[in-house]
Amino acid sequence: KQWYQRRVRVEEMGMSPDVNIDFQTAIPTLTHFAIAEICRIRDKSCYVISQNVDNLHMRSGLDKEKLSEVHGNIFTEKCPSCGREFERGKPSESIGMKKTGNLCTARKIRNIR
């Protein structure tokens, strides 16, 4: 059986998969590191478009200028006044660019998104 069939079977038995990793403790896979290395070597001819919100591409060393995160990044907040982005050490408690109450260190104002 395929891996996804085994997972469904485990769930059907009233059990859950053994893996339970939160965003803060997740680590990049070898694939994340390989993509980052390819982009480092190829420089201008590499760009990554990701649907992931987990920050693993950035943690693997991929340059932010070579990455588009279609659904955003739960570790990144943006000041609506100055446009500056801040990478946080923990996931945002807010989804959808809502005000977080955190301080913009550039403008010294609260409620960045």
PDB file of C-alpha atoms in Angstrom:
ATOM      1  CA  LYS A   1       0.000   0.000   0.000  1.00  0.00           C
ATOM      2  CA  GLN A   2       0.976   3.581  -0.611  1.00  0.00           C
ATOM      3  CA  TRP A   3       1.866   5.869   2.317  1.00  0.00           C
ATOM      4  CA  TYR A   4      -1.367   7.838   2.003  1.00  0.00           C
ATOM      5  CA  GLN A   5      -3.414   4.650   2.097  1.00  0.00           C
ATOM      6  CA  ARG A   6      -1.663   3.594   5.308  1.00  0.00           C
ATOM      7  CA  ARG A   7      -2.388   6.992   6.893  1.00  0.00           C
ATOM      8  CA  VAL A   8      -6.078   6.769   6.035  1.00  0.00           C
ATOM      9  CA  ARG A   9      -6.162   3.286   7.490  1.00  0.00           C
ATOM     10  CA  VAL A  10      -4.572   4.465  10.746  1.00  0.00           C
ATOM     11  CA  GLU A  11      -7.105   7.285  11.016  1.00  0.00           C
ATOM     12  CA  GLU A  12      -9.982   4.935  10.209  1.00  0.00           C
ATOM     13  CA  MET A  13      -8.902   2.816  13.178  1.00  0.00           C
ATOM     14  CA  GLY A  14      -9.457   5.827  15.443  1.00  0.00           C
ATOM     15  CA  MET A  15      -5.742   6.484  15.771  1.00  0.00           C
ATOM     16  CA  SER A  16      -3.665   9.394  14.549  1.00  0.00           C
ATOM     17  CA  PRO A  17      -0.257   9.425  12.839  1.00  0.00           C
ATOM     18  CA  ASP A  18       2.790   9.323  15.132  1.00  0.00           C
ATOM     19  CA  VAL A  19       4.134  12.585  13.712  1.00  0.00           C
ATOM     20  CA  ASN A  20       3.052  15.766  15.472  1.00  0.00           C
ATOM     21  CA  ILE A  21       5.337  18.714  14.738  1.00  0.00           C
ATOM     22  CA  ASP A  22       4.367  22.321  15.246  1.00  0.00           C
ATOM     23  CA  PHE A  23       5.571  25.138  13.005  1.00  0.00           C
ATOM     24  CA  GLN A  24       8.045  26.466  15.562  1.00  0.00           C
ATOM     25  CA  THR A  25       9.958  23.188  15.947  1.00  0.00           C
ATOM     26  CA  ALA A  26       9.745  22.068  12.309  1.00  0.00           C
ATOM     27  CA  ILE A  27      13.090  21.907  10.525  1.00  0.00           C
ATOM     28  CA  PRO A  28      13.865  22.147   6.803  1.00  0.00           C
ATOM     29  CA  THR A  29      14.188  18.875   4.912  1.00  0.00           C
ATOM     30  CA  LEU A  30      17.053  17.915   2.624  1.00  0.00           C
ATOM     31  CA  THR A  31      14.865  19.117  -0.241  1.00  0.00           C
ATOM     32  CA  HIS A  32      14.606  22.614   1.276  1.00  0.00           C
ATOM     33  CA  PHE A  33      18.410  22.721   1.611  1.00  0.00           C
ATOM     34  CA  ALA A  34      18.889  21.405  -1.937  1.00  0.00           C
ATOM     35  CA  ILE A  35      16.616  24.113  -3.360  1.00  0.00           C
ATOM     36  CA  ALA A  36      18.495  26.787  -1.409  1.00  0.00           C
ATOM     37  CA  GLU A  37      21.839  25.459  -2.671  1.00  0.00           C
ATOM     38  CA  ILE A  38      20.645  25.316  -6.290  1.00  0.00           C
ATOM     39  CA  CYS A  39      19.510  28.944  -6.030  1.00  0.00           C
ATOM     40  CA  ARG A  40      22.828  29.942  -4.460  1.00  0.00           C
ATOM     41  CA  ILE A  41      24.801  28.293  -7.279  1.00  0.00           C
ATOM     42  CA  ARG A  42      22.562  29.453 -10.154  1.00  0.00           C
ATOM     43  CA  ASP A  43      22.131  32.926  -8.651  1.00  0.00           C
ATOM     44  CA  LYS A  44      20.037  34.980 -11.078  1.00  0.00           C
ATOM     45  CA  SER A  45      18.366  32.066 -12.874  1.00  0.00           C
ATOM     46  CA  CYS A  46      16.585  30.640  -9.823  1.00  0.00           C
ATOM     47  CA  TYR A  47      13.337  31.703  -8.191  1.00  0.00           C
ATOM     48  CA  VAL A  48      11.075  29.710  -5.850  1.00  0.00           C
ATOM     49  CA  ILE A  49       7.301  30.078  -5.607  1.00  0.00           C
ATOM     50  CA  SER A  50       5.932  28.291  -2.550  1.00  0.00           C
ATOM     51  CA  GLN A  51       2.487  27.679  -1.065  1.00  0.00           C
ATOM     52  CA  ASN A  52       4.043  26.875   2.309  1.00  0.00           C
ATOM     53  CA  VAL A  53       3.541  29.237   5.257  1.00  0.00           C
ATOM     54  CA  ASP A  54       6.046  27.499   7.561  1.00  0.00           C
ATOM     55  CA  ASN A  55       9.215  29.564   6.893  1.00  0.00           C
ATOM     56  CA  LEU A  56      11.245  26.422   6.107  1.00  0.00           C
ATOM     57  CA  HIS A  57      12.581  27.782   2.811  1.00  0.00           C
ATOM     58  CA  MET A  58      14.020  30.800   4.638  1.00  0.00           C
ATOM     59  CA  ARG A  59      15.371  28.624   7.466  1.00  0.00           C
ATOM     60  CA  SER A  60      17.175  26.506   4.881  1.00  0.00           C
ATOM     61  CA  GLY A  61      19.133  29.564   3.758  1.00  0.00           C
ATOM     62  CA  LEU A  62      17.144  30.579   0.687  1.00  0.00           C
ATOM     63  CA  ASP A  63      17.518  34.302   0.019  1.00  0.00           C
ATOM     64  CA  LYS A  64      14.232  36.147   0.622  1.00  0.00           C
ATOM     65  CA  GLU A  65      14.707  37.972  -2.690  1.00  0.00           C
ATOM     66  CA  LYS A  66      14.437  34.606  -4.486  1.00  0.00           C
ATOM     67  CA  LEU A  67      11.205  33.507  -2.796  1.00  0.00           C
ATOM     68  CA  SER A  68       7.508  34.243  -3.238  1.00  0.00           C
ATOM     69  CA  GLU A  69       5.212  32.813  -0.598  1.00  0.00           C
ATOM     70  CA  VAL A  70       1.765  32.627  -2.192  1.00  0.00           C
ATOM     71  CA  HIS A  71      -0.103  32.205   1.101  1.00  0.00           C
ATOM     72  CA  GLY A  72       2.253  34.326   3.180  1.00  0.00           C
ATOM     73  CA  ASN A  73       4.460  33.303   6.089  1.00  0.00           C
ATOM     74  CA  ILE A  74       3.152  32.854   9.621  1.00  0.00           C
ATOM     75  CA  PHE A  75       6.526  33.998  10.989  1.00  0.00           C
ATOM     76  CA  THR A  76       6.481  37.323   9.111  1.00  0.00           C
ATOM     77  CA  GLU A  77       4.666  40.513  10.087  1.00  0.00           C
ATOM     78  CA  LYS A  78       4.449  43.692   8.044  1.00  0.00           C
ATOM     79  CA  CYS A  79       4.044  47.281   9.239  1.00  0.00           C
ATOM     80  CA  PRO A  80       1.168  48.910   7.316  1.00  0.00           C
ATOM     81  CA  SER A  81       2.751  52.358   7.749  1.00  0.00           C
ATOM     82  CA  CYS A  82       6.309  51.838   6.521  1.00  0.00           C
ATOM     83  CA  GLY A  83       5.975  48.475   4.731  1.00  0.00           C
ATOM     84  CA  ARG A  84       8.896  46.943   6.631  1.00  0.00           C
ATOM     85  CA  GLU A  85       8.678  43.190   7.272  1.00  0.00           C
ATOM     86  CA  PHE A  86       9.747  41.517  10.496  1.00  0.00           C
ATOM     87  CA  GLU A  87      10.610  37.854  10.851  1.00  0.00           C
ATOM     88  CA  ARG A  88       9.513  36.623  14.264  1.00  0.00           C
ATOM     89  CA  GLY A  89      10.805  33.659  16.236  1.00  0.00           C
ATOM     90  CA  LYS A  90       7.322  32.270  16.766  1.00  0.00           C
ATOM     91  CA  PRO A  91       4.271  31.953  14.538  1.00  0.00           C
ATOM     92  CA  SER A  92       1.788  34.805  14.463  1.00  0.00           C
ATOM     93  CA  GLU A  93      -1.360  34.267  16.475  1.00  0.00           C
ATOM     94  CA  SER A  94      -3.252  36.106  13.751  1.00  0.00           C
ATOM     95  CA  ILE A  95      -3.913  34.909  10.217  1.00  0.00           C
ATOM     96  CA  GLY A  96      -4.918  37.115   7.317  1.00  0.00           C
ATOM     97  CA  MET A  97      -2.769  40.179   8.033  1.00  0.00           C
ATOM     98  CA  LYS A  98      -4.782  41.215  11.097  1.00  0.00           C
ATOM     99  CA  LYS A  99      -3.233  43.574  13.620  1.00  0.00           C
ATOM    100  CA  THR A 100      -1.006  41.739  16.083  1.00  0.00           C
ATOM    101  CA  GLY A 101      -0.243  44.514  18.560  1.00  0.00           C
ATOM    102  CA  ASN A 102       3.504  44.053  18.074  1.00  0.00           C
ATOM    103  CA  LEU A 103       5.825  47.035  17.770  1.00  0.00           C
ATOM    104  CA  CYS A 104       7.313  48.247  14.480  1.00  0.00           C
ATOM    105  CA  THR A 105      10.895  48.943  15.494  1.00  0.00           C
ATOM    106  CA  ALA A 106      11.401  51.271  12.514  1.00  0.00           C
ATOM    107  CA  ARG A 107       8.441  53.563  13.197  1.00  0.00           C
ATOM    108  CA  LYS A 108       7.904  52.802  16.922  1.00  0.00           C
ATOM    109  CA  ILE A 109       4.195  52.171  16.388  1.00  0.00           C
ATOM    110  CA  ARG A 110       2.069  49.203  17.425  1.00  0.00           C
ATOM    111  CA  ASN A 111      -0.394  47.058  15.558  1.00  0.00           C
ATOM    112  CA  ILE A 112       1.702  45.769  12.706  1.00  0.00           C
ATOM    113  CA  ARG A 113       0.096  43.024  10.615  1.00  0.00           C
TER     114      ARG A 113
END
